[in-house]
mmCIF file of C-alpha atoms in Angstrom:
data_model
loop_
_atom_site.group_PDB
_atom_site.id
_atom_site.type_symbol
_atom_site.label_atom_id
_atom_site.label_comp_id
_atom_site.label_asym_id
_atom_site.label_seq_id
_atom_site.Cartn_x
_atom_site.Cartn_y
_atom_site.Cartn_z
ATOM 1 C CA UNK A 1 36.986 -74.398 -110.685
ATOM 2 C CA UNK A 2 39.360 -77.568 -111.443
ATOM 3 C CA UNK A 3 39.582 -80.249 -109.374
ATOM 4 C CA UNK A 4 42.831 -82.665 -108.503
ATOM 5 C CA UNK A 5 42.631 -85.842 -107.196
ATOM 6 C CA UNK A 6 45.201 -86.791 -104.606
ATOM 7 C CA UNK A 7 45.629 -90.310 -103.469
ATOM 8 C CA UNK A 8 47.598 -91.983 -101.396
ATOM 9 C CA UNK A 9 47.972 -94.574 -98.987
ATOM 10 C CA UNK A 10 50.510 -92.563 -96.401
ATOM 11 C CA UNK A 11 48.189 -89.503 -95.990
ATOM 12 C CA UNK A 12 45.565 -89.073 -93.724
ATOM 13 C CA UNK A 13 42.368 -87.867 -95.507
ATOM 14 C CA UNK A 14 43.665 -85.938 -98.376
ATOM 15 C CA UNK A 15 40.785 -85.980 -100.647
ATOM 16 C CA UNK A 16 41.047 -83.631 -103.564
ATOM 17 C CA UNK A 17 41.874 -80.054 -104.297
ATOM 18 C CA UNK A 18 39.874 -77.566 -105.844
ATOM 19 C CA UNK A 19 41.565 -74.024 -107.369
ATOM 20 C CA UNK A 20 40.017 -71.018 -107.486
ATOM 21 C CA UNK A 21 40.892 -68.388 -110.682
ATOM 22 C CA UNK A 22 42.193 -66.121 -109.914
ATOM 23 C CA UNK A 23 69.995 -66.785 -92.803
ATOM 24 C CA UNK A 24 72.435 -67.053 -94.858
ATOM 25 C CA UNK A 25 75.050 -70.406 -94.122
ATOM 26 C CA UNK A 26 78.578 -69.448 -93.081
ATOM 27 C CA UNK A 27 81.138 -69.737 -95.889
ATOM 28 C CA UNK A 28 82.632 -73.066 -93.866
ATOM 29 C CA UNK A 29 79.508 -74.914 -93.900
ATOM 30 C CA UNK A 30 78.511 -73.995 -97.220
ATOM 31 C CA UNK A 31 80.299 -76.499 -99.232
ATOM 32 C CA UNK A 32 78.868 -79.242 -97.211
ATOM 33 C CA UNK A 33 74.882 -77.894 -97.650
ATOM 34 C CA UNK A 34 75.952 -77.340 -101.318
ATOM 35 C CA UNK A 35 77.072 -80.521 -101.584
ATOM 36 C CA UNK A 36 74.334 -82.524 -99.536
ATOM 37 C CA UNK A 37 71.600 -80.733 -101.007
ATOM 38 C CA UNK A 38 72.671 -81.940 -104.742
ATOM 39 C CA UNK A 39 73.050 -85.292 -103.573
ATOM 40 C CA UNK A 40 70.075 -85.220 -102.078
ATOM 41 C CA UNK A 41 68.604 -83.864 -105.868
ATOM 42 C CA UNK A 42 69.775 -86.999 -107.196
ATOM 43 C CA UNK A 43 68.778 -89.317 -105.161
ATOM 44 C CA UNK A 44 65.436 -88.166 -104.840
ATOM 45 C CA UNK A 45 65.262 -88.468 -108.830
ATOM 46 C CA UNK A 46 66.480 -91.741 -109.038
ATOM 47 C CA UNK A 47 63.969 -92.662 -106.655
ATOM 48 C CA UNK A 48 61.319 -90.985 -108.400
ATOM 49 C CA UNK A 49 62.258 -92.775 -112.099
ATOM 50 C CA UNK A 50 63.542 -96.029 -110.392
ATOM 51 C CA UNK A 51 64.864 -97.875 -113.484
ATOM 52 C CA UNK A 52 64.639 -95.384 -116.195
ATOM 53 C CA UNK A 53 67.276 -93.416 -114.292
ATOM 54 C CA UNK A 54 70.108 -95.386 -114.836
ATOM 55 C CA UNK A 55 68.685 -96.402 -118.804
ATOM 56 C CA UNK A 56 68.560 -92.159 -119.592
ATOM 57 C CA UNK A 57 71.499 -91.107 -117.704
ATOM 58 C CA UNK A 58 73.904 -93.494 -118.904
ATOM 59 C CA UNK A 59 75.042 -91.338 -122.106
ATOM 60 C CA UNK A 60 73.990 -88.152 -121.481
ATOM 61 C CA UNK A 61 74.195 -85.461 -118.937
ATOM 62 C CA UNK A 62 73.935 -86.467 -115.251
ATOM 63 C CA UNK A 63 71.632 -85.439 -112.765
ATOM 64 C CA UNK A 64 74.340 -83.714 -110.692
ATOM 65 C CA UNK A 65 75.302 -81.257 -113.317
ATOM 66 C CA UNK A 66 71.856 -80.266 -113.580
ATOM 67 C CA UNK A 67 71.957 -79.417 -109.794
ATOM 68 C CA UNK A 68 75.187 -77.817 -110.009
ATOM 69 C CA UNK A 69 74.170 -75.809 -112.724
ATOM 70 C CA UNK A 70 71.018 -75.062 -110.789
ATOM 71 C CA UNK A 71 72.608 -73.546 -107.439
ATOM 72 C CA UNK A 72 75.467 -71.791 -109.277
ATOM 73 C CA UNK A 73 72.966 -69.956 -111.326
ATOM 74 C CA UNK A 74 70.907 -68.645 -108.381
ATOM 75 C CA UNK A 75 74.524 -68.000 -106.340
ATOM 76 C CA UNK A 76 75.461 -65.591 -109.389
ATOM 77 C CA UNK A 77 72.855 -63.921 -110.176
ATOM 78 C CA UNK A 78 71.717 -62.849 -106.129
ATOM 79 C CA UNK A 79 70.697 -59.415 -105.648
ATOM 80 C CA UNK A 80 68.958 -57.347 -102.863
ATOM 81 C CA UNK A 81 65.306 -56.058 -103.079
ATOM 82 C CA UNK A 82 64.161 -52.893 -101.974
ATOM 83 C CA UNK A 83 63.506 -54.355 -98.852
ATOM 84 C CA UNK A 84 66.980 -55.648 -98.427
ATOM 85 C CA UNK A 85 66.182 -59.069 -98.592
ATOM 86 C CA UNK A 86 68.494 -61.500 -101.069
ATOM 87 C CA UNK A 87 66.505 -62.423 -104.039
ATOM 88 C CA UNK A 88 67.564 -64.526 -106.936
ATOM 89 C CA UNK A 89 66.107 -65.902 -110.193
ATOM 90 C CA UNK A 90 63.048 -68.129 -109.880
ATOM 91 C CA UNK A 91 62.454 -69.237 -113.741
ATOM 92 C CA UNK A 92 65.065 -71.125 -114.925
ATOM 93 C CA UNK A 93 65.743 -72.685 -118.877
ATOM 94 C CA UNK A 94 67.958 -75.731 -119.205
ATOM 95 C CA UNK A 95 69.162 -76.058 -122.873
ATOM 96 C CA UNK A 96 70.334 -79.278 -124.252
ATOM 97 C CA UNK A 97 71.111 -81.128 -127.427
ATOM 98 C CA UNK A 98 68.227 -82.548 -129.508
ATOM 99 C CA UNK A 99 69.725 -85.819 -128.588
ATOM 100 C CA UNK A 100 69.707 -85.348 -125.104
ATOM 101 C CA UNK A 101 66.079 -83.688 -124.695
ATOM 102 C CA UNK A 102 65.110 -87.230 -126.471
ATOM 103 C CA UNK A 103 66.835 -89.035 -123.927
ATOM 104 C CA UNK A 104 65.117 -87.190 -121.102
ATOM 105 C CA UNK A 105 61.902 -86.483 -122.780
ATOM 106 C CA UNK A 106 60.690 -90.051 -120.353
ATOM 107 C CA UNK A 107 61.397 -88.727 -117.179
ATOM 108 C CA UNK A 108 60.813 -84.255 -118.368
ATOM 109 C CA UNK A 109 57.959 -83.326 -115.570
ATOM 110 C CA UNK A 110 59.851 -85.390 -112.902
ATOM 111 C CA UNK A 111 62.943 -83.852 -113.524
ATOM 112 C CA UNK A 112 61.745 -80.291 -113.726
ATOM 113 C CA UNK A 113 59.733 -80.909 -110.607
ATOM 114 C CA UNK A 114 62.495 -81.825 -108.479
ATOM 115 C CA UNK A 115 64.844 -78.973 -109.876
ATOM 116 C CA UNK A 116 61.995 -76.647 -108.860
ATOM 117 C CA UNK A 117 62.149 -78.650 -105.424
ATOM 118 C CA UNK A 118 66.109 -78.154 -105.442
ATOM 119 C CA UNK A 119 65.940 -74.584 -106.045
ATOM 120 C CA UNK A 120 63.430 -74.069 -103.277
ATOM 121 C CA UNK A 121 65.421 -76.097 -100.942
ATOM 122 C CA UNK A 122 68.879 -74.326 -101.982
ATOM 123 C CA UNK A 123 67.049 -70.709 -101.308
ATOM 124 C CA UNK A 124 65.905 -72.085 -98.036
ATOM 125 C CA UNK A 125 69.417 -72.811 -96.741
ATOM 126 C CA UNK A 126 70.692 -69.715 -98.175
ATOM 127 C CA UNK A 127 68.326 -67.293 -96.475
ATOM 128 C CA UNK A 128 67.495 -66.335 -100.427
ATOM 129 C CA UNK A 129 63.569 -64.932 -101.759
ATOM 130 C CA UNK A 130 61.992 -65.815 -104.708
ATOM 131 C CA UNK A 131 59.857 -62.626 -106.199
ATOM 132 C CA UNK A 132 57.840 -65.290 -107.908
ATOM 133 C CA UNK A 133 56.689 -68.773 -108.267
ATOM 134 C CA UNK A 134 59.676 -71.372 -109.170
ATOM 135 C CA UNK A 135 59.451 -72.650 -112.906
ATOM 136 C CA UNK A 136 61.899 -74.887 -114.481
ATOM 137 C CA UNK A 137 61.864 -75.583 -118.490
ATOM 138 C CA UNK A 138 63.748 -77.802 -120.779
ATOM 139 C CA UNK A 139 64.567 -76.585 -123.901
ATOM 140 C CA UNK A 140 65.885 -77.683 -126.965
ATOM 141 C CA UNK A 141 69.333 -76.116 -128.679
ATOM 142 C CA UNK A 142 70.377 -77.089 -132.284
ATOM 143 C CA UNK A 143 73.671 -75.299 -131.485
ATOM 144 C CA UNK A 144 74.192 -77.506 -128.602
ATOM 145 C CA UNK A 145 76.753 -80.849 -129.158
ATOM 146 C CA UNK A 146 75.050 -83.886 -126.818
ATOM 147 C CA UNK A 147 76.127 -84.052 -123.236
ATOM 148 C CA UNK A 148 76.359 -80.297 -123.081
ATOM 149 C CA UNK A 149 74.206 -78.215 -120.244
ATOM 150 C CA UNK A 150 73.685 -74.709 -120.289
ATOM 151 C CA UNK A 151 70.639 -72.852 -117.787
ATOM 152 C CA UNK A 152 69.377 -69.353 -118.173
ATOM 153 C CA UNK A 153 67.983 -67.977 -114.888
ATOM 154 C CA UNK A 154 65.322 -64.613 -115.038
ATOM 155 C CA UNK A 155 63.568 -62.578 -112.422
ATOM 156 C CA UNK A 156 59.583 -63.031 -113.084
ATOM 157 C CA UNK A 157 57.424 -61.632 -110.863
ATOM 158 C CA UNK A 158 53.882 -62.942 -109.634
ATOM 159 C CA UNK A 159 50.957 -61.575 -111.197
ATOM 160 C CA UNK A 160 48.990 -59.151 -109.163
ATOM 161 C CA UNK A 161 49.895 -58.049 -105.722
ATOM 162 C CA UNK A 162 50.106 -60.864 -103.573
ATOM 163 C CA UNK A 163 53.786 -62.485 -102.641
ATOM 164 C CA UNK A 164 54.559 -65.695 -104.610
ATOM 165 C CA UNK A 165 53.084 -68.915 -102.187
ATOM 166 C CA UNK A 166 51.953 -72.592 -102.227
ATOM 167 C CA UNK A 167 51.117 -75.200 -99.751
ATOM 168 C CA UNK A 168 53.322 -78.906 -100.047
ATOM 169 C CA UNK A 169 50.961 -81.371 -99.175
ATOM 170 C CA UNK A 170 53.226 -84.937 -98.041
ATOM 171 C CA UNK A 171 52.370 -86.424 -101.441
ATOM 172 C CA UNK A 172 54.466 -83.677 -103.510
ATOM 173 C CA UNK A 173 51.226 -81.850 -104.595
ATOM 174 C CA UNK A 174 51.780 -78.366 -104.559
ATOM 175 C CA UNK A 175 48.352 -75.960 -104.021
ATOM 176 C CA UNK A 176 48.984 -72.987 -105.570
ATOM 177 C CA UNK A 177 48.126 -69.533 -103.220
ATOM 178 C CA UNK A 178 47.152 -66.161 -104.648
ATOM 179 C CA UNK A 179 44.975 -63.234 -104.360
ATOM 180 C CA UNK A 180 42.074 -65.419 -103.104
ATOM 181 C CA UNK A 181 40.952 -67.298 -100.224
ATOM 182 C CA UNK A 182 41.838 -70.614 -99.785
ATOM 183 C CA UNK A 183 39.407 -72.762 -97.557
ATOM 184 C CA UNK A 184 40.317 -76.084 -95.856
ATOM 185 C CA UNK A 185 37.483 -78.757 -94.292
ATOM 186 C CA UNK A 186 35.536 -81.586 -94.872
ATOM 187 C CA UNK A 187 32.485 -79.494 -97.056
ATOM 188 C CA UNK A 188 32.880 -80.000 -100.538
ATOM 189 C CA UNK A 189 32.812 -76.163 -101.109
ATOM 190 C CA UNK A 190 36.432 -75.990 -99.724
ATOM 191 C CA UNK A 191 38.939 -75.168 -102.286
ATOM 192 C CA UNK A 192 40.708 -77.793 -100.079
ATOM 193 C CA UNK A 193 38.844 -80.983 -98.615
ATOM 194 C CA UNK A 194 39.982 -83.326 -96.263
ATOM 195 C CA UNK A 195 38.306 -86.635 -96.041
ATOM 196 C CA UNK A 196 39.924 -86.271 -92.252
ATOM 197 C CA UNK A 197 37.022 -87.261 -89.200
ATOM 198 C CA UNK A 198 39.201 -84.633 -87.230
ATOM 199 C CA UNK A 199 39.432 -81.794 -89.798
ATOM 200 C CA UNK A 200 35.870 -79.587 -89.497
ATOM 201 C CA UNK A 201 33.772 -79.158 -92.195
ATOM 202 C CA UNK A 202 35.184 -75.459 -92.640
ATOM 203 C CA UNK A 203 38.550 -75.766 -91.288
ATOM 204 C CA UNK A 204 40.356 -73.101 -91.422
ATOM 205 C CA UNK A 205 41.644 -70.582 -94.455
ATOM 206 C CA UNK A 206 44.742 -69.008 -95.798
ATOM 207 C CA UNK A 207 44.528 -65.399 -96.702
ATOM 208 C CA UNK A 208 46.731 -63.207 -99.037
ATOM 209 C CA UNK A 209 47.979 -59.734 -97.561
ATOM 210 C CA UNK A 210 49.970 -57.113 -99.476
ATOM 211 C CA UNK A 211 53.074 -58.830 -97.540
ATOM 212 C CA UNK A 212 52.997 -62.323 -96.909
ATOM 213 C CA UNK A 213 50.193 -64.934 -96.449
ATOM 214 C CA UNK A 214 48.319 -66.195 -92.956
ATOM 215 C CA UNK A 215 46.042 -68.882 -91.751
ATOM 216 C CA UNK A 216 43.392 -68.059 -89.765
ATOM 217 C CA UNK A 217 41.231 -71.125 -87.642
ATOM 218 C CA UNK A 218 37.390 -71.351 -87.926
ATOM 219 C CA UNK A 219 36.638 -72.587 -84.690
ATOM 220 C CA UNK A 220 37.458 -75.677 -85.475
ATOM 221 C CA UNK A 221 36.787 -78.588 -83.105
ATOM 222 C CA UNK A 222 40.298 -79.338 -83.153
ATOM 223 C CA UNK A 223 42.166 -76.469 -83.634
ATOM 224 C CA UNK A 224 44.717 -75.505 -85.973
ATOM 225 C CA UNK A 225 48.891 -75.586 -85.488
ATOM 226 C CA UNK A 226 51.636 -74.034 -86.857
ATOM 227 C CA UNK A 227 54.713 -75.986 -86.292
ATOM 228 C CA UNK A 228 52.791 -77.934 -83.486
ATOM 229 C CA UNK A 229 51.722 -74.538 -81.512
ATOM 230 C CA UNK A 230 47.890 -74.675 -81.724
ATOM 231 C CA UNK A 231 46.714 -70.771 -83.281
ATOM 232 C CA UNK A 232 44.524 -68.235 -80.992
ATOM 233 C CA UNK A 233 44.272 -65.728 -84.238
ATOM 234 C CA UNK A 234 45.752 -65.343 -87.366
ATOM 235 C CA UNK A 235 49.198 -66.393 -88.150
ATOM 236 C CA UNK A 236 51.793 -64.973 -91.142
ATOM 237 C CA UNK A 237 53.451 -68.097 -91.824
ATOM 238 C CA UNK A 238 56.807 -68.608 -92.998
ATOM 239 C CA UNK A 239 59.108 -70.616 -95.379
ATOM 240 C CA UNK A 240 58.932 -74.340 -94.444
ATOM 241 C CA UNK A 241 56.196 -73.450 -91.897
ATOM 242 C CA UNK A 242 54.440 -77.119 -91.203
ATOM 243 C CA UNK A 243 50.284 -76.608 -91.072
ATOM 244 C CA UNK A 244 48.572 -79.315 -89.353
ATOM 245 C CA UNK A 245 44.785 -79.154 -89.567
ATOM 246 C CA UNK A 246 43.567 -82.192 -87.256
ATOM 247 C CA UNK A 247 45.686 -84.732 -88.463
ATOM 248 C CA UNK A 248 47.062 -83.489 -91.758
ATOM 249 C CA UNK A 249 49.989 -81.604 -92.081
ATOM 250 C CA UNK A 250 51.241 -79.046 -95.042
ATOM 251 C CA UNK A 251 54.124 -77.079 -96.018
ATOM 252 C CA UNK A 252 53.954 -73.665 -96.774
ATOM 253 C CA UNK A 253 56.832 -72.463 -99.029
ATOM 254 C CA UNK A 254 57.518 -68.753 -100.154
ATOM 255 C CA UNK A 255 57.647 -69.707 -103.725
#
């Protein structure tokens, strides 16, 4: 079992988590959401490198292209399930110069994060479904002159049989879901403990179906919500779905 240490000052009681093995926008509005949600890709970056941003991106490729590049790739490569639902690519590869993977090499994990945070975001407004977890590389090409961008997007499923899941807790951690049970509360056996006096010492739990994922309450002292409607029994949750377990709140997202 490997234990992550979350802290921070805005979130109530988020002590550390544990893991176990184991509608579509009409075509008017679309160039708006397209164009807010890259802007809103590169100014959450900058925010996350503060001054490094301006220092890397001021001879090499810029932020926005990487966004761009991002949303096109998922827009072009679509396709419908079996279910009929509109899936795209959930693994993507970003190739660069040598010269520009240097320059970026400072800032690598936040900038893959947020892509993976970008792609989410652009499926959400799409109505699109990810048959997997999101996964974002940079990768190195010798063929590639600097301030060139290409991305590679692939279809990868999840391993096993559970739908691809993971809960956003308000400091960007993501928890992982799979073919397991995840347990919330205040006991240190939890895969997820809260350090919150209004979260019960066993919670509540999210459990994997052949279909989608649901969290079920404990009997908690407090109860359990789903976008502020306190649960009675099990709930499948949703895409952006907000979790609030006494005075925490998650996100789950499909991916």
């Amino acid at each position: 079992m490997v234990a992550h240490s979350l802290n921070t000052a805005s979130t109530v009681g988020i002590g550390e988590f544990r893991r176990q093995p184991g509608g579509a926008i009409p075509s008017d509005q679309a160039s708006i959401v397209w164009a807010m949600g890259v802007r809103g890709f590169e100014s959450r970056l900058e925010q996350a490198v503060e001054g490094a941003f301006s220092r890397v991106f001021k001879s090499t490729v810029k932020p926005v292209e990487f966004g761009r590049k991002l949303e096109r790739e998922m827009d072009n490569n679509r396709s419908v399930s079996v279910g009929g639902s509109t899936i795209v690519p959930n693994q993507f590869s970003f190739m660069l110069s040598a010269a520009d993977r240097e320059q970026l090499d400072p800032i690598s994990q936040t900038l893959t994060r947020e892509l993976a945070d970008a792609a989410r975001e652009h499926a959400r407004d799409e109505g699109y479904a990810f048959v997997g977890g999101v996964e974002v590389e940079l990768i190195t090409d010798e063929s590639l002159r600097q301030g060139v961008l290409r991305v590679e997007g692939a279809f990868h499923e999840s391993d096993g049989a559970s739908p691809p899941g993971s809960l956003r807790l308000s400091t960007g951690d993501r928890v992982p879901l799979g073919e397991y049970v995840v347990s919330v509360g205040r006991q240190n056996d939890c895969t997820i403990v809260l350090a919150d006096p209004n979260v019960s010492r066993h919670h509540a739990e999210i459990r994997p179906t052949s279909t989608h994922f649901e969290v079920a309450d404990l009997g908690s002292t407090n109860g359990t919500k789903v976008n502020g409607v306190k649960l009675n029994a099990p709930h499948a949750l949703c895409d952006g779905d907000e979790v609030r377990f006494g005075n925490t709140a998650v996100t789950f997202e499909a991916s």
